[in-house]
Coordinates of C-alpha atoms and ligand atoms in Angstrom, one line a residue:
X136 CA -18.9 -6.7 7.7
X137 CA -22.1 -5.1 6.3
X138 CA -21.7 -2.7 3.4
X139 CA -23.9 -0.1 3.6
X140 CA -26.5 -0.5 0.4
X141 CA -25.5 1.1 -2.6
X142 CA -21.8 0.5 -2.0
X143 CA -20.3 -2.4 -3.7
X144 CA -18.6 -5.1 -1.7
X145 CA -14.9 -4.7 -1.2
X146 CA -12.7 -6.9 -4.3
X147 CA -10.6 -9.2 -3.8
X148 CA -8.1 -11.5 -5.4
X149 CA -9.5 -14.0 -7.5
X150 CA -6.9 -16.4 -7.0
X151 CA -3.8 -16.8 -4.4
X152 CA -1.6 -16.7 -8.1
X153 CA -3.0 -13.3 -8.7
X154 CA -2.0 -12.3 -5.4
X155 CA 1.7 -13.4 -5.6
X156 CA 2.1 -12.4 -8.9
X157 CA 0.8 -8.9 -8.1
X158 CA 2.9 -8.7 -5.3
X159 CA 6.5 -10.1 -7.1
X160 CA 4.7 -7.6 -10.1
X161 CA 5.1 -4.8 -7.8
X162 CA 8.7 -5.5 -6.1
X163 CA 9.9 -6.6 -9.5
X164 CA 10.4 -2.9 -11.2
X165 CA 13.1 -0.4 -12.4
X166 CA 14.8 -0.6 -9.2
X167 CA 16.0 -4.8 -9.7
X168 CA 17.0 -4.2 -13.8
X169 CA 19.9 -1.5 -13.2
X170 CA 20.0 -0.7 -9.5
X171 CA 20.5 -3.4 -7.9
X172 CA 23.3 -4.6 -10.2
X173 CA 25.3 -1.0 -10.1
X174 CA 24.9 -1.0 -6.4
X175 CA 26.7 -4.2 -5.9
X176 CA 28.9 -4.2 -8.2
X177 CA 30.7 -0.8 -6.8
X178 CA 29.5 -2.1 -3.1
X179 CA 31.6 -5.4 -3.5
X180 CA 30.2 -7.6 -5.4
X181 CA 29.6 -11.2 -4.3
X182 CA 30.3 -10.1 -0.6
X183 CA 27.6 -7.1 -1.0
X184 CA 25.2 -9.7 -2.7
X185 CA 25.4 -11.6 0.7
X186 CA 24.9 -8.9 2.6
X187 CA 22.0 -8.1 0.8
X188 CA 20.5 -11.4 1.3
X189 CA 21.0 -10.9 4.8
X190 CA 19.1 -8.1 5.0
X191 CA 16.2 -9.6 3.0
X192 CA 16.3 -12.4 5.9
X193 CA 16.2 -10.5 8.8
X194 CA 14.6 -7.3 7.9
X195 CA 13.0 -7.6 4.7
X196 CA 11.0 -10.7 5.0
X197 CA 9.4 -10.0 8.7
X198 CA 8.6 -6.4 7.8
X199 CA 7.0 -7.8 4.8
X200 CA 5.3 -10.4 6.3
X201 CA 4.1 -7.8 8.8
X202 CA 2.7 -5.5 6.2
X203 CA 1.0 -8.3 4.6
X204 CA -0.7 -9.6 8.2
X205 CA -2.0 -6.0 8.9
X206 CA -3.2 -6.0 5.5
X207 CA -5.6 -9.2 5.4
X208 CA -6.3 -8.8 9.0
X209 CA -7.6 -4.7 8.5
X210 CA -9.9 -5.5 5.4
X211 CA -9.5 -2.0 4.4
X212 CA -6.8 0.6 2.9
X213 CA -3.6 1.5 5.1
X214 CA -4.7 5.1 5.3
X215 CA -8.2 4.2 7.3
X216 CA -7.2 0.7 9.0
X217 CA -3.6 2.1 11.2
X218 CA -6.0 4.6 13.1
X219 CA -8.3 2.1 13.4
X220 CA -6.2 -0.4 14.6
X221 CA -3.6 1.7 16.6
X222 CA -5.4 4.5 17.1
X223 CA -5.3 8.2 16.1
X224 CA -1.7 8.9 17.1
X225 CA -1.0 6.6 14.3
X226 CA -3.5 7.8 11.6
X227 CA 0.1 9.9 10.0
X228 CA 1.8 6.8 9.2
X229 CA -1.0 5.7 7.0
X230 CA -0.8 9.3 4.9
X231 CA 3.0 8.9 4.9
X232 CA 2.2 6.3 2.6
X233 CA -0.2 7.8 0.5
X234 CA 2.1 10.7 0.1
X235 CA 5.3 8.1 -0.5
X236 CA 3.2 6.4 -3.6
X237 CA 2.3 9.8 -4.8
X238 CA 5.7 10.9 -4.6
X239 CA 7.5 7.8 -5.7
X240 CA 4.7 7.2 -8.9
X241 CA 5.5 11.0 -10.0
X242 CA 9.3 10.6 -10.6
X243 CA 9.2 6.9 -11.4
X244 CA 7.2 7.4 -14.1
X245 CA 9.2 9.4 -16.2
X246 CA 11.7 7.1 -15.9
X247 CA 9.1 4.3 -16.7
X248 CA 8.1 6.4 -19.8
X249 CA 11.7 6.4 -21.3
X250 CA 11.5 2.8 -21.1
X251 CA 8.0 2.3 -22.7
X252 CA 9.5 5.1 -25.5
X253 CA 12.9 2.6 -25.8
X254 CA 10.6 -0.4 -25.9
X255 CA 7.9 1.3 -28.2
X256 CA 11.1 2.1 -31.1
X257 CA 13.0 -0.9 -30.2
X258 CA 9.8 -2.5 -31.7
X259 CA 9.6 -0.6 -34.5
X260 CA 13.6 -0.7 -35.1
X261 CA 13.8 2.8 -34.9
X262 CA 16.3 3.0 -32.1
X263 CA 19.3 5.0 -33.9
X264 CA 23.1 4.3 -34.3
X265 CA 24.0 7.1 -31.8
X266 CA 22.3 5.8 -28.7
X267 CA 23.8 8.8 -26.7
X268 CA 22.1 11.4 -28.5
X269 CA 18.9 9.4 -28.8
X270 CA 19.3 9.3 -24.8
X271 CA 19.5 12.6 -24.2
X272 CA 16.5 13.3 -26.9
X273 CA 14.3 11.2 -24.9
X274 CA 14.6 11.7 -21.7
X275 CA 14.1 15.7 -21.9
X276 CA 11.7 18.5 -22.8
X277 CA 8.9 17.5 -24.5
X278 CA 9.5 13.8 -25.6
X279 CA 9.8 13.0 -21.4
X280 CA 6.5 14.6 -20.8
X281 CA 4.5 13.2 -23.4
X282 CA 6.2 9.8 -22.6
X283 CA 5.3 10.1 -18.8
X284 CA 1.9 11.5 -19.7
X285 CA 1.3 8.3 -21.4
X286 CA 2.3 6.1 -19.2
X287 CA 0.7 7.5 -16.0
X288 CA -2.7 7.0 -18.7
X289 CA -1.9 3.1 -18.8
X290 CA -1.4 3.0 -15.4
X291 CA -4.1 4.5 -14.6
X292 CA -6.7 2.6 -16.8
X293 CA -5.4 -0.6 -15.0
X294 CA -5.8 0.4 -11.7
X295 CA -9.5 2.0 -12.7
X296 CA -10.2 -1.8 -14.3
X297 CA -10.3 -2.6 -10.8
X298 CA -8.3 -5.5 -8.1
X299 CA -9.3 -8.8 -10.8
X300 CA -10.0 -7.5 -14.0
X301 CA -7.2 -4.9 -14.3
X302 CA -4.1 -5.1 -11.7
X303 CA -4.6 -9.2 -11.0
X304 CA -5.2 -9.8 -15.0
X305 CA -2.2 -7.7 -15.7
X306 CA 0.0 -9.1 -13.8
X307 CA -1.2 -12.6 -14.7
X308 CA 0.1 -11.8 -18.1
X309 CA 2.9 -9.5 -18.1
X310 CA 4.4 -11.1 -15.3
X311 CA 5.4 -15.2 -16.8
X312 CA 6.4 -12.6 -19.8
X313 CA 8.6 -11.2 -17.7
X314 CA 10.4 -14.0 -16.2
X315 CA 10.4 -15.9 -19.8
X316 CA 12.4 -13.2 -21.5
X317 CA 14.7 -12.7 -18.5
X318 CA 15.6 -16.1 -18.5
X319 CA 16.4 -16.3 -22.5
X320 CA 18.1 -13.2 -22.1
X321 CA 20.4 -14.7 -19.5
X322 CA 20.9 -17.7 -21.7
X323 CA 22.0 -15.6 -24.3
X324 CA 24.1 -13.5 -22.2
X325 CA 26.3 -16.4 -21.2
X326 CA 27.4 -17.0 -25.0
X327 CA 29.1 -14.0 -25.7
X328 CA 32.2 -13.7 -26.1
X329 CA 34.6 -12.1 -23.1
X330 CA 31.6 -11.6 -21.5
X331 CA 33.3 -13.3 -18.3
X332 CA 34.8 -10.0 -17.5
X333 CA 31.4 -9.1 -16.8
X334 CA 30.8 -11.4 -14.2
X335 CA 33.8 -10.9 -12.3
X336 CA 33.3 -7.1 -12.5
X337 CA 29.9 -7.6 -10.9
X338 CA 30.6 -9.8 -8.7
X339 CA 33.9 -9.9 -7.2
X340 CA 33.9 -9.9 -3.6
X341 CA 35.5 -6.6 -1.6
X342 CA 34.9 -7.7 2.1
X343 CA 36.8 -4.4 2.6
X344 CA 33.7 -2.5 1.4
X345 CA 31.4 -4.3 4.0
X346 CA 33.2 -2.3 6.5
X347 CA 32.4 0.9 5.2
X348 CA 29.1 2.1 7.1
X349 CA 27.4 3.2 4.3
X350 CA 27.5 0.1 2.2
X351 CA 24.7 -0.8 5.2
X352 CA 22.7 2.4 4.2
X353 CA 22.7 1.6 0.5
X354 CA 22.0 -2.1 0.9
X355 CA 18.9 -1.3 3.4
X356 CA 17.3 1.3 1.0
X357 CA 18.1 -0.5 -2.1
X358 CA 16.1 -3.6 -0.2
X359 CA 13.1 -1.5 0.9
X360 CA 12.7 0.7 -2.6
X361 CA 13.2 -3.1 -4.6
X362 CA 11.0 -4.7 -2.6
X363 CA 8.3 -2.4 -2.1
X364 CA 8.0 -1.9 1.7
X365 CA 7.5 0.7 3.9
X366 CA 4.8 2.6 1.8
X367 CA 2.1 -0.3 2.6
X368 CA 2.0 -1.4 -1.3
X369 CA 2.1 -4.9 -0.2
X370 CA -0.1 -4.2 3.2
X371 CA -2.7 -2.7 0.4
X372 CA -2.2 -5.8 -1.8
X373 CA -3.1 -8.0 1.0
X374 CA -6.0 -6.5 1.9
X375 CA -7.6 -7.9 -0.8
X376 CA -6.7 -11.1 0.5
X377 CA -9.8 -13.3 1.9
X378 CA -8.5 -16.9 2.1
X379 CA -6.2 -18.1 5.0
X380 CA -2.8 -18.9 3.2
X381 CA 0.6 -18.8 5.2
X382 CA 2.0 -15.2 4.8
X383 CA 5.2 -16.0 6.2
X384 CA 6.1 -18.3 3.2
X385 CA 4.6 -15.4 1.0
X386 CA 6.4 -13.4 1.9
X387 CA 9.4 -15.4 1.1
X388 CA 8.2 -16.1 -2.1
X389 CA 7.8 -12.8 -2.9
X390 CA 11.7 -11.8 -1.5
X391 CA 13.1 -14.7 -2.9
X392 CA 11.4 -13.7 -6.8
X393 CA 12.4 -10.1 -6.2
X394 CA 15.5 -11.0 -5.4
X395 CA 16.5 -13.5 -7.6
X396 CA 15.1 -11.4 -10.7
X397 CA 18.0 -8.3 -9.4
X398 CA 20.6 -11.0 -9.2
X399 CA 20.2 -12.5 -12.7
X400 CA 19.6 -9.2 -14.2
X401 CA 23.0 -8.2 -13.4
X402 CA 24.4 -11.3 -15.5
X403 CA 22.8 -10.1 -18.2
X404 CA 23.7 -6.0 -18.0
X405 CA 27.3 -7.0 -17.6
X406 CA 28.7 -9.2 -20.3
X407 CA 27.0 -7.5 -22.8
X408 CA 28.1 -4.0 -21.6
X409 CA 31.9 -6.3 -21.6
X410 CA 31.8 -8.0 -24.3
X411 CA 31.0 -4.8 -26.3
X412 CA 34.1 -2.9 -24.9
X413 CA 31.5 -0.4 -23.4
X414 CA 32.8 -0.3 -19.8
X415 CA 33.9 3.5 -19.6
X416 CA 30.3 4.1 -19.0
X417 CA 29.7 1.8 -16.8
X418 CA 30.8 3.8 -13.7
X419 CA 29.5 6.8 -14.9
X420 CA 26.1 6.5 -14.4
X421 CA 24.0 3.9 -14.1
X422 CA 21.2 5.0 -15.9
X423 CA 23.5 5.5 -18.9
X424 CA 24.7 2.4 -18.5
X425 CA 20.9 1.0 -19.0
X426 CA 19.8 3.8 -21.7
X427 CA 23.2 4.3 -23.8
X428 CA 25.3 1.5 -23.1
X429 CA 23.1 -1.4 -23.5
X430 CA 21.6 -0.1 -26.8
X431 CA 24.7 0.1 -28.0
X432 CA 25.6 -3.2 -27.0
X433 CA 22.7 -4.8 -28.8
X434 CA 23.3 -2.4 -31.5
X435 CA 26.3 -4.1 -32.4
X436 CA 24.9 -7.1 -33.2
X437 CA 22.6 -6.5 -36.2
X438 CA 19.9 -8.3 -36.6
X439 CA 20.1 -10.4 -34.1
X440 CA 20.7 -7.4 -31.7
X441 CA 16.9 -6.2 -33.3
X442 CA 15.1 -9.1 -31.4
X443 CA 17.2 -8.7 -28.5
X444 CA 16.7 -5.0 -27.5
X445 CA 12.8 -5.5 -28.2
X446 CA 13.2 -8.1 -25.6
X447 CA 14.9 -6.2 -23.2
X448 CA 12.9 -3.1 -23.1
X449 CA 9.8 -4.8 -23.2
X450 CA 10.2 -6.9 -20.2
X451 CA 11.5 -3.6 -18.5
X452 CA 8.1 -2.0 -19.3
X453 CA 6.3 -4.8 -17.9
X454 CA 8.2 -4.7 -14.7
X455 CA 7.9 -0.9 -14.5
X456 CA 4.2 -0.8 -15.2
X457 CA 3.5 -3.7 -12.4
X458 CA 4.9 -1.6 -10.1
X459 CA 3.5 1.8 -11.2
X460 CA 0.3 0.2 -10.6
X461 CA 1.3 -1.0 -7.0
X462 CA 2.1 2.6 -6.3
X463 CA -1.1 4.1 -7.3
X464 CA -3.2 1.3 -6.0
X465 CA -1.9 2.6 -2.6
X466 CA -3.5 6.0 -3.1
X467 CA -6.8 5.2 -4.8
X468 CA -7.2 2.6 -2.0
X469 CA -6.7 5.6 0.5
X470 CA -9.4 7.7 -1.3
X471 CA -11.5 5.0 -1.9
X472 CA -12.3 3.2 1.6
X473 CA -11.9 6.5 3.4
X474 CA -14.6 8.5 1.1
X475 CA -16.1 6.1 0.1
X476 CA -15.3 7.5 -3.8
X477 CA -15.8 5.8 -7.2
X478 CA -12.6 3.5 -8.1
X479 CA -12.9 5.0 -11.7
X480 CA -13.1 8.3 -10.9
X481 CA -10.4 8.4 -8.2
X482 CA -7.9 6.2 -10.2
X483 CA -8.1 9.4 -13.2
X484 CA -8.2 12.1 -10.7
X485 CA -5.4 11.1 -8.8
X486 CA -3.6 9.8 -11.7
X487 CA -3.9 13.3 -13.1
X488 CA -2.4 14.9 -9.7
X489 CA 0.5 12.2 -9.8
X490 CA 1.2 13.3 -13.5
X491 CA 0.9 16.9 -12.8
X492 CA 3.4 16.3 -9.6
X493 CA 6.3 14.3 -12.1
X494 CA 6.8 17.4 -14.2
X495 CA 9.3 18.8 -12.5
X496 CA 10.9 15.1 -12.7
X497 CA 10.5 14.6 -16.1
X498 CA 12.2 18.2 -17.2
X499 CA 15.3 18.3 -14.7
X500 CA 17.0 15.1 -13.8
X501 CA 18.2 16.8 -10.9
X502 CA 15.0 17.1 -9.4
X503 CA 14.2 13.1 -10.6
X504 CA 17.5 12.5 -8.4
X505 CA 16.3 14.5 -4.8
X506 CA 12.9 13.1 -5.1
X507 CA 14.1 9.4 -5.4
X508 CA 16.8 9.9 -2.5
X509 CA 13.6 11.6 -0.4
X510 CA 11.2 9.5 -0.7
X511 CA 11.8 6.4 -2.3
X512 CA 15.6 5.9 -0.2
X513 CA 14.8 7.7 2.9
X514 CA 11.0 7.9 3.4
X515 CA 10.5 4.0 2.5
X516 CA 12.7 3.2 5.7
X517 CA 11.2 5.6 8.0
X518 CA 7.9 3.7 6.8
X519 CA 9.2 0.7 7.6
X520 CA 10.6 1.5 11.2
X521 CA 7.7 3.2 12.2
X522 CA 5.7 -0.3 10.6
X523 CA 7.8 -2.4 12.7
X524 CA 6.9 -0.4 16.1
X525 CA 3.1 -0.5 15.7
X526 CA 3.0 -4.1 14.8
X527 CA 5.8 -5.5 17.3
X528 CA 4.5 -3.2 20.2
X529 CA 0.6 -2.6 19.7
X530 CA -0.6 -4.9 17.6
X531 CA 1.5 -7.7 18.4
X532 CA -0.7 -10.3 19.6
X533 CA -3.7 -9.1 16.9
X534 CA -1.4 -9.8 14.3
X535 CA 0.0 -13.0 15.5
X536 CA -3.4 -14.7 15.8
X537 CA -3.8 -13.7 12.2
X538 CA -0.4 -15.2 11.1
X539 CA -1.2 -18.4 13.0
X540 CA -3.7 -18.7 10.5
X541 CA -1.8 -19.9 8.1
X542 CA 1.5 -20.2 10.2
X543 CA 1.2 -22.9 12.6
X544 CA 4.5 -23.1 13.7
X545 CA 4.6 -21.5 17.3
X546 CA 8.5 -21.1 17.3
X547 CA 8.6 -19.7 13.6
X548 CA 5.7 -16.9 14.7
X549 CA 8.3 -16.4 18.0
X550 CA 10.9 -15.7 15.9
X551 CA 9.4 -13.0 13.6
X552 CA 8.2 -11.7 16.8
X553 CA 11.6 -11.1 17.8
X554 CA 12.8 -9.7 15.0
X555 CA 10.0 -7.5 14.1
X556 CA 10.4 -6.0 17.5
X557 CA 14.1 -5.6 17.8
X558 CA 16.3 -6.5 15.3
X559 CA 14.2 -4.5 12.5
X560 CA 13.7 -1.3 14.6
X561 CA 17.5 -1.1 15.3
X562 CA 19.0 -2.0 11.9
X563 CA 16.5 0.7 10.7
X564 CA 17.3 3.2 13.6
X565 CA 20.9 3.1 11.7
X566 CA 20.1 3.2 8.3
X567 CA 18.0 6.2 8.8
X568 CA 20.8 8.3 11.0
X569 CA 23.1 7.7 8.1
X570 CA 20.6 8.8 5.6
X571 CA 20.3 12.3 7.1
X572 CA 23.1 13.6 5.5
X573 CA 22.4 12.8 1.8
X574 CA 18.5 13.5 2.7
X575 CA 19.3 17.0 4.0
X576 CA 20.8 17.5 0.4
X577 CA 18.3 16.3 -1.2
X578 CA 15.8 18.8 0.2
X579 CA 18.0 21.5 -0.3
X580 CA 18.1 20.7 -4.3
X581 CA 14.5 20.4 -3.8
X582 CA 13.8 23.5 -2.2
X583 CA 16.7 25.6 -4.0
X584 CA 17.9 26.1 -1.1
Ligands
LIG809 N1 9.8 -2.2 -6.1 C1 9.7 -1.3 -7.2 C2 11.0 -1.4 -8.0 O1 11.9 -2.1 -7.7 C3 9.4 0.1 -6.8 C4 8.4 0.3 -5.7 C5 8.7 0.8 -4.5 C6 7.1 -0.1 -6.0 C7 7.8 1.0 -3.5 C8 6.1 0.0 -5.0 C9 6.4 0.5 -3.7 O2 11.1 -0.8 -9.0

């Protein structure tokens, strides 16, 4: 390809590292350090845990692996390279995108914020005794905005830094961070006292609950928000991608990370919130679990407690912020490569839209609530069907000579094919009729209606 003079040449990633690590940076986020755990734990523990692994198998992997083939084989942003590819009847599902990373940045980030807020006093051990009323203090009125305001700024000066010296560098450093403090943290966990209660609350198997058809539903979207598909994060990520690496085993990789970081973040959210006698929150809410409970928890232990709360809220910063930046990558990449605008510019102005959008998030949790169960439940596997449909039926062969770059297993590429064109759309076909329900509501809070 020629760029036309004047433009500068597409990035890409500098190394294949930087492209993994960006892409575990952007699955691994708020939705694997208190989802994840709170879902299974009240979906049936061990037995949902399996279930969830099988549908990171069957569903999860292929439609990643999809996104990432029509993402090195397009060159180009989502938004610009589905019309392209598919033609114009298919030009929407690139937009749905954009409008699923604006949507999805807006509310996350005030969530994000009260984390970099936690992590920012946890630091300066200036988290107080009465972590209940220091919740509600910071996740409302003026302290939310202000902390949201800030953190879309941080996000945004990554993503304007550009692919290799902001969102590859980043994640380059946050990310080992990341998976060094889980670990210690897990260490740790396992030493305290009656915190085996914790484990078997988390992950006692219910194979009754597997029955219940909803336990698909919740398994399905927690999958696609924690692994960041169906909003073509990872498709964008890969378009940066030059060299010729097997995509199917990143893909894995990149599951496999995302998962495993949910899975040992629950043994470290329940023996502490166990062997601090704080389990009347626990099913209450989950993010009171994370914001009160756990505080509490590490509260309890002096100084000690000190080190470990910094810890925790920093490495749930750094996952947060790695993903923030996936999402906005996915709308300055749109704006960029169809109009040809200035990264810089595009990253502020849109960051400045995003902000403006979260408001309403970061005053009225109820609003936070409907916008996640829109867009980042429901939307993300509409996405994701509508993914699996243009690459099994349209692009099929396209995208299998690109695989077989890297893939040269003829039975494996069979396989995906297989799934990608019939398993995927009919799992997805029933996770999204029994999303309509809870969807319908959500758009009623959101339209006070
Ligand atoms: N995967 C991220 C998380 O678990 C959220 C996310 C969803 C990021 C979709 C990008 C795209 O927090």
């Amino acid at each position: 390809m020629t760029a036309p003079t004047g433009i500068p040449q597409r990035e890409s990633w500098a190394t294949r590292a930087g492209f993994i690590l960006a892409a575990v940076g952007s699955a691994v986020g708020l939705g694997n350090m208190w989802r994840f755990s709170y879902i299974a734990s009240e979906g049936g523990g061990a037995a949902f845990v399996l279930l969830y692994l099988v549908i990171v198998l069957i569903v999860g992997i292929p439609l990643m692996t999809a996104e990432f083939v029509v993402g090195r084989m397009s060159q180009e942003s989502p938004a610009r390279a589905l019309k392209r590819l598919g033609g114009k009847a298919w030009a929407p599902l690139g937009w749905l995108f954009v409008f699923c990373g604006l949507g999805i940045l807006s509310y996350y980030s005030v969530i994000a914020g009260w984390t970099m807020r936690y992590a920012v006093d946890a630091v300066r051990n200036a988290i107080p005794e009465d972590t209940a009323a220091y919740f509600a203090q910071v996740s409302s009125g003026g302290d939310a905005v202000i902390a949201h305001l800030i953190f879309m700024a941080i996000t945004v000066y990554i993503v304007a830094s550009g692919v290799k010296k902001g969102i590859e560098r980043a994640s380059l450093i946050m990310m080992p961070l990341l998976f060094l403090i889980l670990i210690g943290l897990a260490l740790w966990a396992a030493t305290l006292p009656g915190g085996g209660a914790g484990y078997a609350y988390y992950l006692k198997p219910d194979l009754r609950r597997l029955l219940e058809p909803e336990i698909l539903a919740d398994a399905a979207g927690q999958a696609f928000f924690s692994l960041s598909l169906g909003m073509g994060a990872l498709m964008t990520y890969a378009s940066y991608l030059k060299s010729e690496e097997n995509l199917g085993r990143e893909a894995a990789t990149v599951a496999f990370a995302d998962t495993g970081v949910a899975f040992v973040a629950g043994l470290v959210v329940f023996p502490v919130i166990f062997s601090f006698g704080l389990t009347d929150q626990v099913s209450e809410s989950t993010v009171g679990a994370l914001f009160i409970s756990l505080p509490k928890g590490f509260e309890l232990l002096g100084r000690l407690g000190d080190y470990i709360d910094t810890a925790f809220f920093v490495m749930l910063f750094f996952a947060a912020l790695t993903s923030a930046i996936s999402l906005l990558e996915v709308v300055v990449a749109a704006l960029v490569d169809v109009w040809n605008l200035p990264r810089r510019a595009t990253a502020i102005g849109a960051g400045a839209g995003i902000a403006l959008l979260g408001l309403p998030s970061a005053y009225d949790t109820d609003i936070l609530g409907a916008s996640d169960q829109l867009v980042g439940n429901f939307l993300l596997v509409v996405g994701g069907f509508f993914t699996a449909l243009l690459v099994g039926y349209k692009l099929l062969t396209q995208a299998d000579a690109e695989l077989s770059k890297g893939l040269a297993n003829q039975t494996l590429r069979r396989r995906w094919a297989m799934l990608i064109r019939y398993a995927v759309p009919v799992i997805l076909l029933g996770v999204i009729a029994s999303g309509l329900r809870p969807t319908w509501q959500a758009l009623r809070t959101l339209f006070g209606v």
